[in-house]
Short mmCIF file of C-alpha atoms (C1' of nucleotides) in Angstrom, two decimals:
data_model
loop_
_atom_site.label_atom_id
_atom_site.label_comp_id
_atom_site.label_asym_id
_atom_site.label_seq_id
_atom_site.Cartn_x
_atom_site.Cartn_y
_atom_site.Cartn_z
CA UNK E 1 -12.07 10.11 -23.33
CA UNK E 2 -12.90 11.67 -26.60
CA UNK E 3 -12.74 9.64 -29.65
CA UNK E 4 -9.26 10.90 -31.16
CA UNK E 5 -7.14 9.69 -28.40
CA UNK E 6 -9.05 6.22 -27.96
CA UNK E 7 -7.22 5.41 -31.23
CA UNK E 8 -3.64 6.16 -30.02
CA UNK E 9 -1.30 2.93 -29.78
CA UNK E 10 -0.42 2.26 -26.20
CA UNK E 11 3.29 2.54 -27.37
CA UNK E 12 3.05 6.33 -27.86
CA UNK E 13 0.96 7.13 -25.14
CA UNK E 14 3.80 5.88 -23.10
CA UNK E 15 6.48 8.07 -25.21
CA UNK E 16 3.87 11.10 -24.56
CA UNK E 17 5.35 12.15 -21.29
CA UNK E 18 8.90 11.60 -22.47
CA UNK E 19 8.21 14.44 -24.96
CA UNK E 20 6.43 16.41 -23.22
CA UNK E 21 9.24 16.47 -20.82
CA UNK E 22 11.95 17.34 -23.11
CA UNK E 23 9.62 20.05 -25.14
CA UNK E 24 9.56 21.61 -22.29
CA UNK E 25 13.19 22.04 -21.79
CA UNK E 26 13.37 23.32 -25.13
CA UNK E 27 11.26 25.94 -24.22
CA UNK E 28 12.96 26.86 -20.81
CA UNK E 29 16.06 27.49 -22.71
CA UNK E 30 14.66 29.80 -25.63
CA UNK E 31 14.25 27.99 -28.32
CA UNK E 32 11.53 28.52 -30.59
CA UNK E 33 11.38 25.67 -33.15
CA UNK E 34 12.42 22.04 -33.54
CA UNK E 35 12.65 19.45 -36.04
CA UNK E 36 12.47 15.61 -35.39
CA UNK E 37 15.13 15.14 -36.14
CA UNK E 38 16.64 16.92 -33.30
CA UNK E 39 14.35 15.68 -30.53
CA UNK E 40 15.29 12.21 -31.82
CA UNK E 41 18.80 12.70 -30.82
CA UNK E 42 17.31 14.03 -27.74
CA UNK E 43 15.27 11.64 -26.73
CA UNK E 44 16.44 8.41 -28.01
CA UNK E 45 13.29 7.85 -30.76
CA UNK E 46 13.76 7.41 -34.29
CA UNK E 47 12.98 10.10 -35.80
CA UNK E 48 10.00 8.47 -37.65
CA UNK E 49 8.35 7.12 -34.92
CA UNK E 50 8.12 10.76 -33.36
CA UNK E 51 6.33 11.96 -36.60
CA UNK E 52 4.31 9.28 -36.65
CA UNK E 53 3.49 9.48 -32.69
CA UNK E 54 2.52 13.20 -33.37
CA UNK E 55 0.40 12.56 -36.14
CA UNK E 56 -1.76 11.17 -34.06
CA UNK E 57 -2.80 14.27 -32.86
CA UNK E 58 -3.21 15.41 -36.04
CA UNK E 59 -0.51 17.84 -38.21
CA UNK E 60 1.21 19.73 -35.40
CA UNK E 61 4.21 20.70 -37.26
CA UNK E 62 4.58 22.33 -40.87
CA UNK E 63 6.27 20.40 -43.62
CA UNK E 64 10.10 22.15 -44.81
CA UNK E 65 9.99 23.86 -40.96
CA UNK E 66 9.22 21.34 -38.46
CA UNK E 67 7.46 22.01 -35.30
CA UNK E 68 6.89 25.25 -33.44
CA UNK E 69 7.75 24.53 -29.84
CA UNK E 70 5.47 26.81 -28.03
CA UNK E 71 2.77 25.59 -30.06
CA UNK E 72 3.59 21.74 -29.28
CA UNK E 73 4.10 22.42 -25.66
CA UNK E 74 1.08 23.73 -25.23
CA UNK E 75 -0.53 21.17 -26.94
CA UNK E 76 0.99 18.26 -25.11
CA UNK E 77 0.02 20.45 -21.97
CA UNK E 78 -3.31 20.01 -22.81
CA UNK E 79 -3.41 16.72 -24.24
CA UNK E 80 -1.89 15.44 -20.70
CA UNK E 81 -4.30 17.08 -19.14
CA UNK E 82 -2.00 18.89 -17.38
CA UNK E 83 -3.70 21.21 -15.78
CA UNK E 84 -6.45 19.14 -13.75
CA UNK E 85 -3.70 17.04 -11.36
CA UNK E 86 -4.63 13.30 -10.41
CA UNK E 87 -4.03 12.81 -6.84
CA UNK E 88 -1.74 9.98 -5.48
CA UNK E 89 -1.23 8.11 -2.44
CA UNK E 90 2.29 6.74 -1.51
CA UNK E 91 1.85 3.48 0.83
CA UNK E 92 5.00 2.54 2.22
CA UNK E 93 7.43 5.11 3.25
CA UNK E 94 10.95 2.69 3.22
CA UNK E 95 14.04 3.82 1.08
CA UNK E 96 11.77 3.51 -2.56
CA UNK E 97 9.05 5.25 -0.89
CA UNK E 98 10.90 8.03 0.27
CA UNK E 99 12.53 8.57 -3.15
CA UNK E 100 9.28 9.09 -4.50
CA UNK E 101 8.07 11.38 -1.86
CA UNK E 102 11.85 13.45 -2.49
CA UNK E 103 11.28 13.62 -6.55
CA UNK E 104 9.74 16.56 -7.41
CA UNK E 105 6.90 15.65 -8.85
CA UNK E 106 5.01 18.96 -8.98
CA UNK E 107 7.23 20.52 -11.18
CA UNK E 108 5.75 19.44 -15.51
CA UNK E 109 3.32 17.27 -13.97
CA UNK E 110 -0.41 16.41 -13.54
CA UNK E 111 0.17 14.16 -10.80
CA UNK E 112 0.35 15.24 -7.19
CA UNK E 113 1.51 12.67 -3.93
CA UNK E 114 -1.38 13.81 -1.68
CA UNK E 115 -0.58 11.51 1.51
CA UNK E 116 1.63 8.64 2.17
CA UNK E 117 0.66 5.78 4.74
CA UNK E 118 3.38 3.61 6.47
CA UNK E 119 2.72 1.00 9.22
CA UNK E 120 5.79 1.73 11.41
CA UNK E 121 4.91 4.12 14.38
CA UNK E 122 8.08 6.23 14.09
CA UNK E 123 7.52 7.85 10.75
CA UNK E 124 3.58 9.12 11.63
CA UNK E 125 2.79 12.35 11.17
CA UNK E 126 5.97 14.00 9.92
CA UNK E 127 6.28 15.03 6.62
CA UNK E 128 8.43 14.00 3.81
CA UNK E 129 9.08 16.20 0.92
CA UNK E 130 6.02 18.18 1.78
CA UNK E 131 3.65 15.02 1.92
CA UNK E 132 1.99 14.33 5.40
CA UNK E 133 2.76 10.60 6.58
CA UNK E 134 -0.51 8.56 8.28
CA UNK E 135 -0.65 5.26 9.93
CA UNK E 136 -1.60 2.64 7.46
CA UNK E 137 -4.42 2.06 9.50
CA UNK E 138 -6.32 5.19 8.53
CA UNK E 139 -6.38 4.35 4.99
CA UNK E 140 -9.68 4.35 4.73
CA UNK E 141 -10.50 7.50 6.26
CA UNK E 142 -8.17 9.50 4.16
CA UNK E 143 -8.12 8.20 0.61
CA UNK E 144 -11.38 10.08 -0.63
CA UNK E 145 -10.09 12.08 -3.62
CA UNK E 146 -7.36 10.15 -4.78
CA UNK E 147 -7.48 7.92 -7.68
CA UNK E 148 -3.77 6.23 -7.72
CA UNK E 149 -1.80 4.29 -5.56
CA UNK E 150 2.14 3.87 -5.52
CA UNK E 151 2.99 0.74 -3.40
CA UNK E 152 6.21 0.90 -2.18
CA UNK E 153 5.94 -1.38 0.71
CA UNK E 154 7.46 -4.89 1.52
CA UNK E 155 6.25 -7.84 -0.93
CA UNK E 156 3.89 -10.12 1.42
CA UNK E 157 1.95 -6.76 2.43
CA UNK E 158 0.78 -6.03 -1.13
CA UNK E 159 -2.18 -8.32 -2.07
CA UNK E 160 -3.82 -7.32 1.31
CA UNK E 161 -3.04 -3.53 0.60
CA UNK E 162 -4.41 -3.84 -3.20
CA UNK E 163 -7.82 -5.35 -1.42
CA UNK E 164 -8.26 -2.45 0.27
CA UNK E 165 -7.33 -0.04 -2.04
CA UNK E 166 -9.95 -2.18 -4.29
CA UNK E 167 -12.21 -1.26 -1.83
CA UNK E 168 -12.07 2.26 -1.42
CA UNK E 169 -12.79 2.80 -5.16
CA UNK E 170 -8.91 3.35 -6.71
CA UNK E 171 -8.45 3.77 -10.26
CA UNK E 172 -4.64 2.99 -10.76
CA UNK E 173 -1.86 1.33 -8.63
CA UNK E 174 1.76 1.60 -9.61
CA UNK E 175 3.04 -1.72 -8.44
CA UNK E 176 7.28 -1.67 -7.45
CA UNK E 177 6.58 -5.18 -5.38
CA UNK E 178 7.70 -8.17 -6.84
CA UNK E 179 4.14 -9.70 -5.88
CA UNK E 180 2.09 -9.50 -8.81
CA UNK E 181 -1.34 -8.43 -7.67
CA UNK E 182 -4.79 -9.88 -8.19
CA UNK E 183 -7.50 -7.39 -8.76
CA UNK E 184 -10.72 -6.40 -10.53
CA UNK E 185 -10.12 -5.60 -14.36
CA UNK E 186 -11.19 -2.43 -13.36
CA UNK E 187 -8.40 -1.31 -11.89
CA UNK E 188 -5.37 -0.42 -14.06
CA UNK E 189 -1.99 -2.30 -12.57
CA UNK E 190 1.55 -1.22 -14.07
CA UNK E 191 3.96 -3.19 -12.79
CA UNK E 192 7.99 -2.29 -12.19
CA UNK E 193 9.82 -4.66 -10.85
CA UNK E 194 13.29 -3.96 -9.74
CA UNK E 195 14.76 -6.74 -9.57
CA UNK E 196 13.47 -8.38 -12.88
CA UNK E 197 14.81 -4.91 -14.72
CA UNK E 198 18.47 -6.05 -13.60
CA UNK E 199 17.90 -9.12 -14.03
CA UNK E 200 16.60 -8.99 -17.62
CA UNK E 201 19.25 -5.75 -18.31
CA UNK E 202 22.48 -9.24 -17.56
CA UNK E 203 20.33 -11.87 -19.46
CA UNK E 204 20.34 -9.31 -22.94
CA UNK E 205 24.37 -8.46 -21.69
CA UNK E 206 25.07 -12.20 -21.71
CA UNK E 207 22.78 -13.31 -25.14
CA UNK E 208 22.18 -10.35 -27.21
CA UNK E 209 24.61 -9.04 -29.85
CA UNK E 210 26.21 -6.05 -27.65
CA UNK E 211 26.94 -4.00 -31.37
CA UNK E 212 24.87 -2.24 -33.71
CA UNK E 213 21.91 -2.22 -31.35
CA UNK E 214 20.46 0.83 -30.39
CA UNK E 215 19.45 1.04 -26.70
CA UNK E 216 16.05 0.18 -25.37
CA UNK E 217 13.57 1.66 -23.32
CA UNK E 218 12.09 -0.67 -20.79
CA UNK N 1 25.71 -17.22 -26.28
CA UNK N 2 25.10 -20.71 -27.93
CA UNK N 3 22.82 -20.88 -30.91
CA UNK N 4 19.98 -21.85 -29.39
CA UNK N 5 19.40 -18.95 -27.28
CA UNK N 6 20.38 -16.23 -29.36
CA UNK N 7 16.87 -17.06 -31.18
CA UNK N 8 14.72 -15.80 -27.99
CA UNK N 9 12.41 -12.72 -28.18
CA UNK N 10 13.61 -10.00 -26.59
CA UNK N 11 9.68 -9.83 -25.09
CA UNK N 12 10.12 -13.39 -23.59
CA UNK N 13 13.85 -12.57 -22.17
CA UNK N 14 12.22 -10.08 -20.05
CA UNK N 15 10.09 -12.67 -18.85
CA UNK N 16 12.39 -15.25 -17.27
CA UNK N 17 13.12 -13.55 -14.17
CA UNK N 18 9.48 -13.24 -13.28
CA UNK N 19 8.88 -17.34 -14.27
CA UNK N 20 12.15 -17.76 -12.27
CA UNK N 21 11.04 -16.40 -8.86
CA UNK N 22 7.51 -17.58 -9.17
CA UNK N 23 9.07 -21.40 -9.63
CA UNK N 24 11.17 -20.72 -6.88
CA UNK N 25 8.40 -19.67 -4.90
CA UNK N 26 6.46 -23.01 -6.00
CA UNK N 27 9.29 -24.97 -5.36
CA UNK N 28 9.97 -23.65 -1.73
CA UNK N 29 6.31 -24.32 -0.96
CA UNK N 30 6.95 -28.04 -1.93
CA UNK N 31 4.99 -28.17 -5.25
CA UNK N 32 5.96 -30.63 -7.25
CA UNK N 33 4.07 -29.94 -10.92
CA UNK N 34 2.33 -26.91 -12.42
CA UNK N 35 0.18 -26.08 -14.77
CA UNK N 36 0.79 -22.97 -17.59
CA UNK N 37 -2.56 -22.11 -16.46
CA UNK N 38 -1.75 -22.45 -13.22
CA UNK N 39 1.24 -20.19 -13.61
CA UNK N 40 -1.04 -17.37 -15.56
CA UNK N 41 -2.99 -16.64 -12.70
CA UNK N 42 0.35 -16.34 -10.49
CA UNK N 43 2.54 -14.10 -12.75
CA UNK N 44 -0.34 -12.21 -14.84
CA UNK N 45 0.49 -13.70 -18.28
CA UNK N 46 -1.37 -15.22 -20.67
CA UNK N 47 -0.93 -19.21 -20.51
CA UNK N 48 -0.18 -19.72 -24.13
CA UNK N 49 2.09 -17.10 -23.94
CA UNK N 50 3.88 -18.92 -21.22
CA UNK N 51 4.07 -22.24 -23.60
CA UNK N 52 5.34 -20.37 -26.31
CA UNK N 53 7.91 -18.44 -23.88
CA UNK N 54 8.85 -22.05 -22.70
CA UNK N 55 9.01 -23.65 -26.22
CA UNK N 56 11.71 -21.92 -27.48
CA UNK N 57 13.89 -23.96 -25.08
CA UNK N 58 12.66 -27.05 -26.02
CA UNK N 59 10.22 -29.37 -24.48
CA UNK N 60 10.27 -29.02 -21.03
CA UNK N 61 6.99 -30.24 -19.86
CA UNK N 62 4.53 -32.56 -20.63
CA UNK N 63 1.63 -33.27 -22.65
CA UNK N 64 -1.26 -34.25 -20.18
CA UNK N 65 0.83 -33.65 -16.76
CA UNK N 66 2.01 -30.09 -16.70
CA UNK N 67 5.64 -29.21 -16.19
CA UNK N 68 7.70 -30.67 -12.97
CA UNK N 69 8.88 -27.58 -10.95
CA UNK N 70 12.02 -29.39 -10.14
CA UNK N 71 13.33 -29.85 -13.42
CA UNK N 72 11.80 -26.28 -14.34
CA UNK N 73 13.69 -24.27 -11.33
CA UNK N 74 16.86 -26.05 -12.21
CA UNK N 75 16.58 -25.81 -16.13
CA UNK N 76 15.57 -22.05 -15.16
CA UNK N 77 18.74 -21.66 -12.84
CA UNK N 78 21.33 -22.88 -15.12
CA UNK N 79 19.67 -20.69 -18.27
CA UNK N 80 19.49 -17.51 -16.23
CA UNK N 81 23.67 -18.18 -15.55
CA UNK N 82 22.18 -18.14 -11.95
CA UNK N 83 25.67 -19.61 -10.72
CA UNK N 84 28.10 -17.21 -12.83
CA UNK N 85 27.00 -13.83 -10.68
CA UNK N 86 27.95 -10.68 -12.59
CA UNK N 87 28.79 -7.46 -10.51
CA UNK N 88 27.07 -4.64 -10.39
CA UNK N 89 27.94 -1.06 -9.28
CA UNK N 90 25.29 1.38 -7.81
CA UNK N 91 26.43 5.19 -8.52
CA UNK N 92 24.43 7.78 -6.37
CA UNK N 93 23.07 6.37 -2.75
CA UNK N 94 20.44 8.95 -2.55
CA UNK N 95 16.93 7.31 -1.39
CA UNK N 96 16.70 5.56 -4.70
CA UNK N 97 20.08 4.07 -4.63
CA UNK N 98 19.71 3.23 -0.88
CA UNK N 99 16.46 1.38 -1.50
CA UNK N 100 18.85 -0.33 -3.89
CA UNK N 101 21.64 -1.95 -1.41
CA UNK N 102 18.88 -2.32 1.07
CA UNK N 103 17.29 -5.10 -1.37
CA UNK N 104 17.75 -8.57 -0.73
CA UNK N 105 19.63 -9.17 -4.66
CA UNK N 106 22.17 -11.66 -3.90
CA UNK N 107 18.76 -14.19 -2.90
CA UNK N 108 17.36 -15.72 -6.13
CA UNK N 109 19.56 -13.71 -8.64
CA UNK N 110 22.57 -13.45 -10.67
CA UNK N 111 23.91 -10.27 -9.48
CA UNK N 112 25.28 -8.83 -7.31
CA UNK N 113 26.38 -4.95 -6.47
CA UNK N 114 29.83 -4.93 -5.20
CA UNK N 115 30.35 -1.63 -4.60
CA UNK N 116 28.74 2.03 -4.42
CA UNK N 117 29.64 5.49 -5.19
CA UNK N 118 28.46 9.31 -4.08
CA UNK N 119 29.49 12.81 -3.73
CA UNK N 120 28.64 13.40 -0.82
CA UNK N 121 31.76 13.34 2.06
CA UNK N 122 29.11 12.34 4.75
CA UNK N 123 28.32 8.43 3.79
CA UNK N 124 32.14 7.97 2.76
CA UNK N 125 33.37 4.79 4.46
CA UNK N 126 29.78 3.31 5.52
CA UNK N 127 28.16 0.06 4.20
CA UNK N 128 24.48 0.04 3.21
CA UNK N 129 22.98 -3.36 2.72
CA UNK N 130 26.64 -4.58 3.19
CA UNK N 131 28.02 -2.70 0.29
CA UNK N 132 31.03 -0.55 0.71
CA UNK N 133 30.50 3.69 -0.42
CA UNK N 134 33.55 4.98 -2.27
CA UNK N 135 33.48 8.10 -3.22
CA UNK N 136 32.87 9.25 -6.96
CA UNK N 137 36.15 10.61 -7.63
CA UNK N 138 37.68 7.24 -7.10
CA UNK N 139 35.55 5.47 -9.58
CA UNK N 140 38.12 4.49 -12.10
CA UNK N 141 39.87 3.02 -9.14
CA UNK N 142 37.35 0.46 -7.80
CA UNK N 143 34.96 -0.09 -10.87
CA UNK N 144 37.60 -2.87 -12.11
CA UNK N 145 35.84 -6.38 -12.70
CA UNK N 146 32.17 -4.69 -12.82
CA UNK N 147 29.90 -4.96 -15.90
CA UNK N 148 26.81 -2.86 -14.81
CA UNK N 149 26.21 0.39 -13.41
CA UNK N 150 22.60 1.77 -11.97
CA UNK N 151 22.56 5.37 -11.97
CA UNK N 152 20.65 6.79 -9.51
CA UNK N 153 22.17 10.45 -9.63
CA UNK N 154 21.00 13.42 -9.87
CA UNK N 155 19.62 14.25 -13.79
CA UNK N 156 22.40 16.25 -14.58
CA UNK N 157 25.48 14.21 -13.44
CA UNK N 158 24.17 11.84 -15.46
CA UNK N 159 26.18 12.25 -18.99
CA UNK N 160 29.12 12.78 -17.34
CA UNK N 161 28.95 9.93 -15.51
CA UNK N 162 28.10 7.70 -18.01
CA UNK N 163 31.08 8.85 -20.48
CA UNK N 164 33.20 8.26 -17.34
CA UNK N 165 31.70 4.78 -17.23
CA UNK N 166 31.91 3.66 -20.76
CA UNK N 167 35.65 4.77 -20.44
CA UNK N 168 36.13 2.75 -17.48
CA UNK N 169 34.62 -0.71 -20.21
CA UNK N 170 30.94 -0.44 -18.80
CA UNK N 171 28.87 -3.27 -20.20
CA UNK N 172 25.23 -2.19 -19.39
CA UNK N 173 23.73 0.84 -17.57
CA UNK N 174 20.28 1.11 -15.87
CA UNK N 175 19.20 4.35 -16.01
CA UNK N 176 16.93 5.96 -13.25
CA UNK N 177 17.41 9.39 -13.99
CA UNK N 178 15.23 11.19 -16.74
CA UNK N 179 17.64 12.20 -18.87
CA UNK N 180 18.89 9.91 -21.44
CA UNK N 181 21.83 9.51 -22.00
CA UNK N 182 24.37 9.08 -25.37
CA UNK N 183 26.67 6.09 -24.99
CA UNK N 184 28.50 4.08 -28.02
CA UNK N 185 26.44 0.72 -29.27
CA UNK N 186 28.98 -1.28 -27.64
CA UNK N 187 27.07 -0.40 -24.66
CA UNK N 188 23.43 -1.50 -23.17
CA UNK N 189 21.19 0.77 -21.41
CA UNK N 190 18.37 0.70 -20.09
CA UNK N 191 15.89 3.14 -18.62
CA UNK N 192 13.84 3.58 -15.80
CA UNK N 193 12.00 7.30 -15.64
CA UNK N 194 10.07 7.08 -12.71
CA UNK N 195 7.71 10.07 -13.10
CA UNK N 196 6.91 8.86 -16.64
CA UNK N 197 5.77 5.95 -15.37
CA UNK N 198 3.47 7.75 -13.21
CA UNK N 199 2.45 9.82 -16.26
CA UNK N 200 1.97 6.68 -18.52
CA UNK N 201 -0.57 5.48 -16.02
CA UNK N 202 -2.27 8.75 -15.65
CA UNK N 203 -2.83 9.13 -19.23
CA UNK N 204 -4.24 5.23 -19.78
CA UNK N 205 -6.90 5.82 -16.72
CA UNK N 206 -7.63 8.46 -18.23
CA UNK N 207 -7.89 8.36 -22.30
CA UNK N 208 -8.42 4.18 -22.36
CA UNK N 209 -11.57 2.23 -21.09
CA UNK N 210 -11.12 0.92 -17.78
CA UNK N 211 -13.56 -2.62 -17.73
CA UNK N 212 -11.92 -5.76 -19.88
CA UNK N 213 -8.34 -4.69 -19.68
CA UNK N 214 -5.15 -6.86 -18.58
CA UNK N 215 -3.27 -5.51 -16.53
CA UNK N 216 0.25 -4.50 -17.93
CA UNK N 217 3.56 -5.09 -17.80
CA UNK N 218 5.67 -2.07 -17.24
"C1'" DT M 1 -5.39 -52.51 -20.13
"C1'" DT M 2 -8.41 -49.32 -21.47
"C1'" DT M 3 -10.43 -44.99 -21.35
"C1'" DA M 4 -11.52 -40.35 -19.91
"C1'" DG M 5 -9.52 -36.19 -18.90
"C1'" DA M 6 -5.90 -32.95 -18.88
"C1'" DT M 7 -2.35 -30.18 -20.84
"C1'" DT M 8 1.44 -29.44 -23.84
"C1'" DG M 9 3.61 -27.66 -28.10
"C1'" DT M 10 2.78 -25.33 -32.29
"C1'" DG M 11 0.68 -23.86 -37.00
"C1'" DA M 12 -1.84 -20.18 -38.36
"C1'" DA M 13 -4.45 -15.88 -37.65
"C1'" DT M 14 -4.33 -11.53 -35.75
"C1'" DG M 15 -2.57 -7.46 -33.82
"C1'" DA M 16 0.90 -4.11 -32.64
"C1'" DT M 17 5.08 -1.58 -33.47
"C1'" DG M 18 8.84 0.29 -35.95
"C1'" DT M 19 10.96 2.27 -39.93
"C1'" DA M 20 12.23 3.19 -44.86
"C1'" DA M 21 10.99 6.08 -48.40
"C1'" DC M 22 8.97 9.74 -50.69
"C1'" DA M 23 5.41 13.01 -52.47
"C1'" DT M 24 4.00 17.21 -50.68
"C1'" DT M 25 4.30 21.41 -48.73
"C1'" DT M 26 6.44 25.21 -46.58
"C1'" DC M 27 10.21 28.22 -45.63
"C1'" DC M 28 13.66 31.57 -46.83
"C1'" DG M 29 17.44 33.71 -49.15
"C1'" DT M 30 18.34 36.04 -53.30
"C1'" DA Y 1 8.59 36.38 -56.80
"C1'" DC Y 2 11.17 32.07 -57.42
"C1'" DG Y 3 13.69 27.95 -56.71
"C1'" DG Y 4 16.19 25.06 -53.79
"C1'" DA Y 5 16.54 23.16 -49.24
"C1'" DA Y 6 14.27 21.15 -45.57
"C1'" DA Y 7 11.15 18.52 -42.99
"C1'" DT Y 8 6.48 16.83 -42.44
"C1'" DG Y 9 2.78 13.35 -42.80
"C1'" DT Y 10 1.76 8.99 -44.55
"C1'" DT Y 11 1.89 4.78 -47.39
"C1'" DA Y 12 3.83 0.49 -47.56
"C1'" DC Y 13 6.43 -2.85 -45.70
"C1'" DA Y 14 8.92 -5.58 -42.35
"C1'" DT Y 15 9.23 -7.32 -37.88
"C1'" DC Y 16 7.86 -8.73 -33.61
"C1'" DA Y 17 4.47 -10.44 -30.24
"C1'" DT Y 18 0.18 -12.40 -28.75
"C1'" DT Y 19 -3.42 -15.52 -28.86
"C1'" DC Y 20 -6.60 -19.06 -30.79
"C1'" DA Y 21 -7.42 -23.60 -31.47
"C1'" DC Y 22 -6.35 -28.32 -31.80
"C1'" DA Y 23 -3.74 -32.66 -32.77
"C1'" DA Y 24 -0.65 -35.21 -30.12
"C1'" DT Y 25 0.42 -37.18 -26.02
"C1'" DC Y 26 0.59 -38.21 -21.40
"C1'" DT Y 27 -1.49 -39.42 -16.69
"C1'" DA Y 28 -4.19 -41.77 -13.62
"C1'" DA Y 29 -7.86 -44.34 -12.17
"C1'" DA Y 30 -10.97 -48.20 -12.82
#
DNA sequence: TTTAGATTGTGAATGATGTAACATTTCCGT
DNA sequence: ACGGAAATGTTACATCATTCACAATCTAAA
């Protein structure tokens, strides 16, 4: 909330966990500097574009050395507030939900899956990759203290789930329906929609020049 | 690959699947015109954005009226190659990849997966969704006549997959693991990280104001 | 047939993103 | 301690995308 990072350009902020991700690999494995020229090979980011996403933060590296990697990873630890987790809820425990619930999550992350909800009686109260599964019913009852939502459930189920969610005071929903949502502009909606990512990956296949492009990110 | 389209921003190619399914969706409830305002509220996009999006095919509504969804759904099928289906393959049927098969892709789209790999001995011989498992070691065998891969493996098959993929004349790749992968510029990929996603939404409740803010696009 | 109302298509303004290029600064071997 | 090599941080530019605002045009009803 503090006045630096108001100023960063969405674009970065979505790179941020990217390098975070791969800083931290760097570190696992020893190694003690890095230019950026090397993490662009790494992470698929012109190499300008990383300096420039880093300056942001102010100078993190040192001109003629590049950057120290303990240094950046904790910084980018702190920056993503790493340290103080946002709790999730998974609603809709099918094949995508149970991916989610399987991905380690805990591991380089500020994000924890608290609870899932599904609405079939089978799956209530096991557990799925340590997450504790309650009827969609009890939503209510069992949301205080989590601020995002990932909806993984079928598409004519979503608007009605959003409401709620509205209700009980959410802050974020990840959205992997292909129903777009209505909701106050409160709320923060990212939407990823499956089908539309194949879909538009075969439209840029059939139209787009296949050479001399670099690839994209979505 | 005519002139005309090869003039279409990459940001408005990424749109025409959503417009697709939300005409469809008009057209199966018997609408017979719509409004670019009417279609902002549906699809969550600005409705001079949609005009403009729509312009650079031509005129295809009118001035005063709206745009028939008739013409629109079949102007949309025959631009999105809706009839010429390309073939996808699905590599890694873990819960991602079986959330994959299990979606309904062949209705309203242009592709269709064919065919799925894993390592594992156990799902060797099953169908999910309909589509046949092979396993991985046979890939050069059955990947003949298929243009796109999604990779749902495990991060660190991932590379080696994909330079077994590119040899086998790969068009595009869809990436869901989080590494990212090196593949000539003959080839498209794109990627889906999951937990960065996650992140990236974190970090906007977080660091941008919540109140007056669209909701995004992934 | 005329008119009021609606809605497109687009020129122009604005905003956002990406990248080339380089002065500046630091490192490090001799 | 010095000079060359290296890599940052940033300025300037180019590109791409969004949105405003309105003339042009059509519909539909009287």
């Amino acid at each position: 909330m503090d006045i630096e990072n108001a100023k960063i350009p969405q674009a970065t902020a979505k790179r941020l966990p990217l390098y975070y991700r791969f800083i931290n690999n760097l570190h696992s494995q020893g190694k003690m500097r890095v230019s950026s020229k090397e993490l662009s090979e790494a992470v698929k980011v012109d190499s300008a574009t990383i300096r420039r996403d880093f300056s942001y933060f102010g100078a993190l590296g040192k001109k003629g050395y590049g950057y120290n990697v303990e240094y950046l990873l904790s910084f980018f630890r702190k920056t993503l507030d790493q340290d103080e987790t946002t709790n999730v809820a998974l609603i809709g425990v099918g094949n995508l939900g149970t991916a989610f619930l399987n991905y380690n999550f805990t591991k380089n992350n500020n994000t924890k899956i608290q609870i899932a909800f599904d609405a079939s009686d089978d799956r209530i109260g096991d557990t799925v990759g340590g997450v504790p599964i309650k009827h969609i019913d009890e939503l209510e009852e069992y949301i205080d203290g989590i601020s995002v939502a990932i909806l993984t459930v079928p598409a004519q189920a979503a608007q009605g789930i959003a409401d709620r969610l509205v209700k009980a005071n959410i802050s974020g929903v990840l959205n992997f329906t292909p129903a777009r949502i209505t909701v106050p502009s409160s709320v923060r909606v990212h939407h990823i929609d499956l089908a539309v990512e194949l879909q538009a990956l075969v439209y840029f296949l059939k139209h787009y020049p296949l050479d001399g492009e670099l690839e994209d990110e979505l």
